[in-house]
Coordinates of C-alpha atoms in Angstrom, one line a residue:
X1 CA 0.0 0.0 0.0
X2 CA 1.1 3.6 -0.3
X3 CA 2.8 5.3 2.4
X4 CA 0.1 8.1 3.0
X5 CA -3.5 6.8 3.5
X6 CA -5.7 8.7 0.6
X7 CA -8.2 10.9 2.7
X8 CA -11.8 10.3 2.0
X9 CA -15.2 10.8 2.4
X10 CA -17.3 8.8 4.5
X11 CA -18.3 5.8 1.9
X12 CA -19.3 2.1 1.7
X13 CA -18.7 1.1 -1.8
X14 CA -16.6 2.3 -4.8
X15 CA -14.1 2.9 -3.1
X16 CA -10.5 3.8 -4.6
X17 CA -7.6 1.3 -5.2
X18 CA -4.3 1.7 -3.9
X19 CA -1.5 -0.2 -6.0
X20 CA 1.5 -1.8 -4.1
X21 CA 4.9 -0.3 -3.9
X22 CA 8.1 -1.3 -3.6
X23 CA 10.0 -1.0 0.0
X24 CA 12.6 1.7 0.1
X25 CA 15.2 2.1 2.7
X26 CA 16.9 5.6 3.1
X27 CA 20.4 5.8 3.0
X28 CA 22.6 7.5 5.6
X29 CA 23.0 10.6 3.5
X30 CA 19.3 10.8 3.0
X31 CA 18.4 10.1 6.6
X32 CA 20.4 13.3 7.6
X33 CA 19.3 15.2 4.8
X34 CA 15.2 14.4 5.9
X35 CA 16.0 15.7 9.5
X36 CA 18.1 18.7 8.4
X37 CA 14.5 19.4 6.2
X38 CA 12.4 18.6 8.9
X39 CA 13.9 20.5 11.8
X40 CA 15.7 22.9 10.8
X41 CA 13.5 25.2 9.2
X42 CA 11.2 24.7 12.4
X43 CA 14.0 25.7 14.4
X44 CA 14.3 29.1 12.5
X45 CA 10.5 29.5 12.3
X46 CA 9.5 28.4 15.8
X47 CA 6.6 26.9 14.2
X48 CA 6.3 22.9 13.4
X49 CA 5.6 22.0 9.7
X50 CA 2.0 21.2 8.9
X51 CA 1.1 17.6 9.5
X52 CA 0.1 16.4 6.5
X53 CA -0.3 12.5 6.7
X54 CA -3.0 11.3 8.9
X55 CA -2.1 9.7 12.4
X56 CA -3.1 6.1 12.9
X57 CA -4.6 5.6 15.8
X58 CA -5.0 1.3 15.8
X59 CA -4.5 -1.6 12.9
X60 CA -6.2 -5.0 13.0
X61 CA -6.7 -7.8 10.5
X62 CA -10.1 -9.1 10.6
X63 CA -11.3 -12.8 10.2
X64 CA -14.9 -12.7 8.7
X65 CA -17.1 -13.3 5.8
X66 CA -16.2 -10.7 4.3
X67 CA -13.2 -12.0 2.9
X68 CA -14.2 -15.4 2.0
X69 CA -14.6 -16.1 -1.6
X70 CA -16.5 -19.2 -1.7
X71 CA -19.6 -16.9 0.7
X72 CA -18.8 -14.0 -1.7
X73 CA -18.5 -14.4 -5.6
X74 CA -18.2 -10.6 -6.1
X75 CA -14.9 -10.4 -4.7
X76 CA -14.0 -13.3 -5.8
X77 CA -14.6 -12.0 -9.2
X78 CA -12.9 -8.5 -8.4
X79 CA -9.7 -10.1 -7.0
X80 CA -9.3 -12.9 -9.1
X81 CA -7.4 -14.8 -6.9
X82 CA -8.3 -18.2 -6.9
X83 CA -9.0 -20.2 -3.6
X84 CA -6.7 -17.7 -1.9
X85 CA -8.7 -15.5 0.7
X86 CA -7.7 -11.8 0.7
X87 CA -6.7 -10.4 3.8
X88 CA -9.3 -7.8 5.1
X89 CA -7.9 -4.7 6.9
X90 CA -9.4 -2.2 9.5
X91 CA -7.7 1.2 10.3
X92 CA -8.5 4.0 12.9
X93 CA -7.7 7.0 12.5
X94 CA -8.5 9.9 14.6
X95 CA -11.2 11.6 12.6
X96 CA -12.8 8.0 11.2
X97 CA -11.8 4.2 9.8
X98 CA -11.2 2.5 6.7
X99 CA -11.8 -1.3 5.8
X100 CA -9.4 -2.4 3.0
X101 CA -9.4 -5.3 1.2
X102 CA -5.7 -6.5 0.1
X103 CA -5.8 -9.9 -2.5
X104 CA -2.8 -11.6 -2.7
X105 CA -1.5 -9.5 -5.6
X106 CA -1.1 -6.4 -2.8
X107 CA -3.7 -4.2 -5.1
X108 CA -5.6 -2.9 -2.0
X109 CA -9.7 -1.6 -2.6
X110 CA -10.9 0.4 -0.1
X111 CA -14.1 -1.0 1.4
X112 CA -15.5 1.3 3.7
X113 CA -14.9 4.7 5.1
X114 CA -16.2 7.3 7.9
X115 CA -15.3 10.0 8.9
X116 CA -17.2 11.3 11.6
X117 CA -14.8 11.4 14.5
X118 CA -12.6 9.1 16.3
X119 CA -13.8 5.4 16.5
X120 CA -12.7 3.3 19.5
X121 CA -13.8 -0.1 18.6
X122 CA -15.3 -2.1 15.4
X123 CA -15.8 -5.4 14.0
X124 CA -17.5 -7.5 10.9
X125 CA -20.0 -9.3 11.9
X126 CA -20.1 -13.0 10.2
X127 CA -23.2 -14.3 9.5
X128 CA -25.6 -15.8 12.3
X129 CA -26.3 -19.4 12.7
X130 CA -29.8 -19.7 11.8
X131 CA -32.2 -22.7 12.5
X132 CA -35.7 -23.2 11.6
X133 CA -36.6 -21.5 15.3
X134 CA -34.6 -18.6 14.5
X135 CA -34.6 -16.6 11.3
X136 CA -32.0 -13.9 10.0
X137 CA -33.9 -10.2 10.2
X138 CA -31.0 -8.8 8.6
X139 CA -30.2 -11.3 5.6
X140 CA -30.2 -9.0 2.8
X141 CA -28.3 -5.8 4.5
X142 CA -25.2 -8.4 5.5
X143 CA -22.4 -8.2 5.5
X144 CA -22.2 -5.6 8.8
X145 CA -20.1 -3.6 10.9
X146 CA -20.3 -2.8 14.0
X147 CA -18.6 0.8 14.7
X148 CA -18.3 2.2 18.1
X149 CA -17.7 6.2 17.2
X150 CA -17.2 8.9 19.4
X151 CA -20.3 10.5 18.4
X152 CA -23.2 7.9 17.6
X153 CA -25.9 8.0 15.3
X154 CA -28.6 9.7 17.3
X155 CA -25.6 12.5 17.7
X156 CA -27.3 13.4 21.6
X157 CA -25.2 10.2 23.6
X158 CA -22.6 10.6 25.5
X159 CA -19.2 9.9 23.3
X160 CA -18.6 6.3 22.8
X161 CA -22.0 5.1 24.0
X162 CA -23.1 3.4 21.2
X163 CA -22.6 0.8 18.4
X164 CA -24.1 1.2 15.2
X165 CA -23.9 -1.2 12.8
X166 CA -23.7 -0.7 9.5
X167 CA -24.5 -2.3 6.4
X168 CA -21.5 -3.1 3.9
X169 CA -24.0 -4.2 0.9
X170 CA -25.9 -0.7 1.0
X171 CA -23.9 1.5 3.1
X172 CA -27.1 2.5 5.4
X173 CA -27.0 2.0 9.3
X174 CA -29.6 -0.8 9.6
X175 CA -29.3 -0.6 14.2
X176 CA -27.9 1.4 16.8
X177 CA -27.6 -0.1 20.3
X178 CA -27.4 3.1 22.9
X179 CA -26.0 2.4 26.2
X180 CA -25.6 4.6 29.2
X181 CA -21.7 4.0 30.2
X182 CA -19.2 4.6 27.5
X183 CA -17.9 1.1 25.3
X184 CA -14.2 -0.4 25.6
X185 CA -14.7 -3.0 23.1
X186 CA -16.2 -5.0 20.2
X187 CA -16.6 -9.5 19.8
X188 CA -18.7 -11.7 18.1
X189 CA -19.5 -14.3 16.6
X190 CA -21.9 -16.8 15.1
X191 CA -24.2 -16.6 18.2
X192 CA -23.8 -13.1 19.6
X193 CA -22.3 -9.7 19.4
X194 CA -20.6 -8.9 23.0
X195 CA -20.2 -5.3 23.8
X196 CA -17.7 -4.8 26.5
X197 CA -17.6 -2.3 29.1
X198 CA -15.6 -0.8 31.9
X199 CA -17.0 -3.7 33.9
X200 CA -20.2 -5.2 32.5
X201 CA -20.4 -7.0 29.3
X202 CA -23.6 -7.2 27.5
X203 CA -24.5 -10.0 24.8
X204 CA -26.6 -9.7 22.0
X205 CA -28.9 -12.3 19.8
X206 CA -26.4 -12.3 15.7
X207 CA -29.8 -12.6 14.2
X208 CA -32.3 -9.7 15.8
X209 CA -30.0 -7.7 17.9
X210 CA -32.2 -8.4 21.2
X211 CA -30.6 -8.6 24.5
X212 CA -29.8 -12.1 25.4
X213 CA -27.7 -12.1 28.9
X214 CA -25.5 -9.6 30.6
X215 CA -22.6 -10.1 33.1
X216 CA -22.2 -7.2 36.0
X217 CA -19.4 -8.9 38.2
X218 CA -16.4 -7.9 36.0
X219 CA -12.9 -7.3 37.3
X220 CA -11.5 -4.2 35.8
X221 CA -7.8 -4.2 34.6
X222 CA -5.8 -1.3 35.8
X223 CA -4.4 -1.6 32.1
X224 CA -5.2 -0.3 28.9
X225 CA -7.9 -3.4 27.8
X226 CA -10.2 -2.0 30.8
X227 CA -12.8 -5.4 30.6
X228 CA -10.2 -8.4 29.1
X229 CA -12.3 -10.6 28.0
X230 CA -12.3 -14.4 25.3
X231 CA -14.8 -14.9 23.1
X232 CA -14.8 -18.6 20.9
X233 CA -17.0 -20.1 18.9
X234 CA -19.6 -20.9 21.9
X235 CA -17.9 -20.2 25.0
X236 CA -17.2 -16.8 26.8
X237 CA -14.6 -16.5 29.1
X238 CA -14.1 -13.1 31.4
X239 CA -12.2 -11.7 34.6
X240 CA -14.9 -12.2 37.8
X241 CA -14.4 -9.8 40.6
X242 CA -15.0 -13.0 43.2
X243 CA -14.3 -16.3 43.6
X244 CA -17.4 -18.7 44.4
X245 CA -16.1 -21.7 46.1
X246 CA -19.0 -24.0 45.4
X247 CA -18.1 -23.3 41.4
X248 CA -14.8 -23.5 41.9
X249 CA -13.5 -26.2 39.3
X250 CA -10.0 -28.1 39.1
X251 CA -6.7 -26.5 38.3
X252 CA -6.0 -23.1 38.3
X253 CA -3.7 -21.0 40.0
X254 CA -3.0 -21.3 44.4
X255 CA -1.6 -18.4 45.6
X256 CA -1.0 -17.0 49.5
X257 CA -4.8 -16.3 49.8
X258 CA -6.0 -19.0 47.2
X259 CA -7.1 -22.6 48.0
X260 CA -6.9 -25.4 45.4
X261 CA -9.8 -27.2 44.5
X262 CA -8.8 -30.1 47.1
X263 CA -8.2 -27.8 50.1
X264 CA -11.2 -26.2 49.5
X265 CA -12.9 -29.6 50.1
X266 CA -11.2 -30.4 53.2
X267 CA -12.1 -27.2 54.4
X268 CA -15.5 -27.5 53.4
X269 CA -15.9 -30.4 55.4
X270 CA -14.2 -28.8 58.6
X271 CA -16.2 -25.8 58.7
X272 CA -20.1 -27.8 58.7
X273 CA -19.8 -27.9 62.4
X274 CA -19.3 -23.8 62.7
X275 CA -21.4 -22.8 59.8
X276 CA -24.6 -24.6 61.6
X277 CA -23.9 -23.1 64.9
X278 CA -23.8 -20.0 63.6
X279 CA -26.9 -20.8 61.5
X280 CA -28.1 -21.2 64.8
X281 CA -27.3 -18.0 65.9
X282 CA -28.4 -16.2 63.7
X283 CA -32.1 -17.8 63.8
X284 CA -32.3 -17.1 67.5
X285 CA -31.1 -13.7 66.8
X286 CA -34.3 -13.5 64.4
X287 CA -36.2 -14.1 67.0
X288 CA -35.1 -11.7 69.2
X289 CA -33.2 -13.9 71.6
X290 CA -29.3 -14.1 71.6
X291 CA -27.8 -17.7 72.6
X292 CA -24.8 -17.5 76.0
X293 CA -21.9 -16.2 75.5
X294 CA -22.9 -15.2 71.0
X295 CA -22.3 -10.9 70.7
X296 CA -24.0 -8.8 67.7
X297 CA -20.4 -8.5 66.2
X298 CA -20.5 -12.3 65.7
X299 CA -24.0 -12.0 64.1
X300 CA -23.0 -8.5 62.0
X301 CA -19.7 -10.4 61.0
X302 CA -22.1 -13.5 59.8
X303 CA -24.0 -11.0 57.9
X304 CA -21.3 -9.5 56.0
X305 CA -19.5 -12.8 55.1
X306 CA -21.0 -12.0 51.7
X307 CA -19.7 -8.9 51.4
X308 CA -16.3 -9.3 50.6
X309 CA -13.5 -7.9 49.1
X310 CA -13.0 -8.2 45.1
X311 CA -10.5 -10.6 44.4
X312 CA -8.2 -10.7 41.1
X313 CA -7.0 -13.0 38.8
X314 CA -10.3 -14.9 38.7
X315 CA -11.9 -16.7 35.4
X316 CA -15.1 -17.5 34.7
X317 CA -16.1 -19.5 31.4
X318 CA -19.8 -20.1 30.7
X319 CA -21.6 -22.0 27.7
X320 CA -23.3 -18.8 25.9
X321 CA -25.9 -21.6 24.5
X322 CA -27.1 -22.9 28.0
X323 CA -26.1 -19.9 30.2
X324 CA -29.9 -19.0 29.7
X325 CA -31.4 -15.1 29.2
X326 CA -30.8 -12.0 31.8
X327 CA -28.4 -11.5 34.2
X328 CA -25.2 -14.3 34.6
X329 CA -24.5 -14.2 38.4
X330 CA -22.2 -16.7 40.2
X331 CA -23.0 -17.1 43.5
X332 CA -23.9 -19.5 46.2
X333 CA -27.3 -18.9 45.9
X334 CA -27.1 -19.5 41.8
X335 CA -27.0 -23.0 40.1
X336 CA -24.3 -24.4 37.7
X337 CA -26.5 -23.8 34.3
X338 CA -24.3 -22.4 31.7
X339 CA -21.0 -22.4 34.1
X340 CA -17.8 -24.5 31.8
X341 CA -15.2 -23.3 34.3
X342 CA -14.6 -21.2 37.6
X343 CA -11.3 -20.6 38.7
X344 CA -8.3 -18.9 40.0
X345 CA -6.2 -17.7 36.9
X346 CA -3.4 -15.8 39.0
X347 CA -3.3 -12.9 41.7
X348 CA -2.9 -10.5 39.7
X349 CA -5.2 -9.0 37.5
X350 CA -5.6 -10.0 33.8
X351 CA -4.7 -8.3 31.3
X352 CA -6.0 -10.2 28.5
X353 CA -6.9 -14.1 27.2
X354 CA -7.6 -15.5 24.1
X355 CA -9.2 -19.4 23.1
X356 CA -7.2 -21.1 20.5
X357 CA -8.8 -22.1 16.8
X358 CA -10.1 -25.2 18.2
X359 CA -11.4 -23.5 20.9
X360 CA -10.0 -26.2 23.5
X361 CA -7.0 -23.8 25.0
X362 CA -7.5 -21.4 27.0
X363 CA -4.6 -18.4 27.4
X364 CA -4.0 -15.6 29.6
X365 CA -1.2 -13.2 30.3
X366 CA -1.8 -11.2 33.0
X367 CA -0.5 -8.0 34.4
X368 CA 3.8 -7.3 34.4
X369 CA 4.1 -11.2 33.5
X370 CA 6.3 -11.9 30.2
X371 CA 4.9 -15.2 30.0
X372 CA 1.8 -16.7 29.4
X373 CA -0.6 -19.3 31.1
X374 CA -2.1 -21.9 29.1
X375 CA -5.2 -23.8 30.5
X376 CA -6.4 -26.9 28.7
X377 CA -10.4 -26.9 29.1

């Protein structure tokens, strides 16, 4: 592609076409002779040159429809390529994004454009899994994209509270899904769109855009990806601010302050004896008489067992097929429906996690670790 990205309009189709170019390195001489150009004159002036490229502000290859040529003829036609995908590329900038699509022969066609102010998150939606229960209501607009700007579609949210999604067929906005908290990040897949944010996540039905489920226990990362979370092909895997020891499954990390799986057993099992006395307590204490030798900080204490501190590092996978509609809440007082995995990751928070292709490995680098923790599910 050229070194300077051509500035455009906003656009969906007919876009231009950038030809590829061959790599030049400056020489030594050169190098100098750029600065001297560059700085000098500013020196004099006091004044910096005028900025004349635009400053990319992220870069990402996405995996989607979009690019496959046995789902679409037309680019298979316009590319000429053969069996070989192109690759399909999304830039930010600060004033918009593109979507380019580069075949194998480097001739990149600009896809999409908009240019209505910064845009934090977006992603191409791949078409929904439909059945004969569920129906696609959006079958002839696809392909989409959802676009998180800083200024949405109804123009009177709060910046970055919104996704609209966009049609790459027609070039119309075809939804816009307003929220009330501002959006750190797009996923999807097959099933659902996720829209992540600062600690919530909120899931989505591919084919109508309902609500499905939402998660409120989040961990935030003191990082840059606020709400880390993994989304696969079925599963959904994010930081929980708690660890629920009667969900807690096998593996994971034991720290200081962490019990294993087995330990938590055994002290399970030790602690029946005090948890009905105090059971005990506590009824009596309902009914206004207080057992020898019990205080009200025993009972308050009892109370507030619930309320404890967030913990981090922990990791919560659940089934996004069986997890059921509404609010996802582990707890004691919850069931196992929808739960694949709950366990300590590390003590630290996490700063991100991924599933493999397969969808069977689970990995996780958390915060100031170089290496990685892989988690066989």
């Amino acid at each position: 592609m050229a070194t300077e990205s051509p500035r455009r309009p906003s656009r969906c189709t007919g876009g231009v076409v950038v030809r590829p170019q061959a790599v030049t390195e400056q020489s030594y001489m050169e190098s100098v002779v750029t600065f001297l150009q560059d700085v000098v004159p500013q020196a004099y002036s006091g004044t910096p040159p005028a900025e004349e490229k635009e400053k990319i502000m992220w870069v990402r290859f996405e995996n989607a429809d979009l690019n496959d040529t046995s789902r679409n003829m037309e680019f298979h036609e316009i590319h000429s390529t053969g069996n070989e995908p192109p690759l399909l590329l999304m830039i930010g900038y600060s004033d918009g994004m593109q979507v380019w699509s580069i075949p194998i022969s480097g001739e990149a066609q600009e896809l999409f454009s908009v240019r209505h102010g910064p845009v934090r998150a977006a992603r191409i939606l791949p078409a929904p899994q439909i059945s004969a229960q569920k129906c696609d209501n959006f079958s002839e607009k696809r392909p989409l994209l959802g676009v998180c700007k800083s200024i949405g579609s109804s123009g009177t949210s709060p910046p970055y509270c919104c996704v609209d999604l966009y049609s790459l067929r027609t070039g119309e906005m075809v939804k816009s899904i307003q929220f009330k908290t501002p959006i750190y990040d797009l996923h999807c897949n097959k099933r659902i769109l996720v829209v992540v944010l600062q600690e919530k996540i909120a899931a989505f039905d591919s084919c109508t855009f309902t609500k499905k489920f939402f998660v409120t226990s989040c961990y935030p990362c003191p990082g840059p990806n606020m709400n880390p979370i993994a989304l696969g092909s079925r599963w959904l895997a994010y930081a929980e601010n708690k660890l629920i020891r009667c969900h807690q499954s096998r593996g994971g990390a034991c720290g200081d302050n962490i019990q294993s799986y087995t330990a938590t057993v055994i002290s399970a099992a030790k602690t029946i004896k005090t948890g009905l006395t105090m059971v005990g307590k506590v009824v009596t204490q309902l009914t206004g008489t207080l057992p020898s030798g019990a205080t009200e900080e025993e009972i308050l204490a009892h109370s507030n067992i619930r309320r404890s501190p967030l913990v981090p590092g922990i990791i919560t996978i659940i089934d996004t097929e069986t997890v059921g509609e509404g609010q996802v809440l582990v707890s004691e007082d919850s069931d196992s429906d929808g739960i694949v995995a709950h366990f300590p990751a590390h003590e630290k928070p996490i700063c991100c996690m991924a599933f493999n292709p397969s969808g069977k490995l689970f990995s996780l680098p958390w915060k100031k670790m170089p290496h990685i923790n892989k988690r066989e599910i």
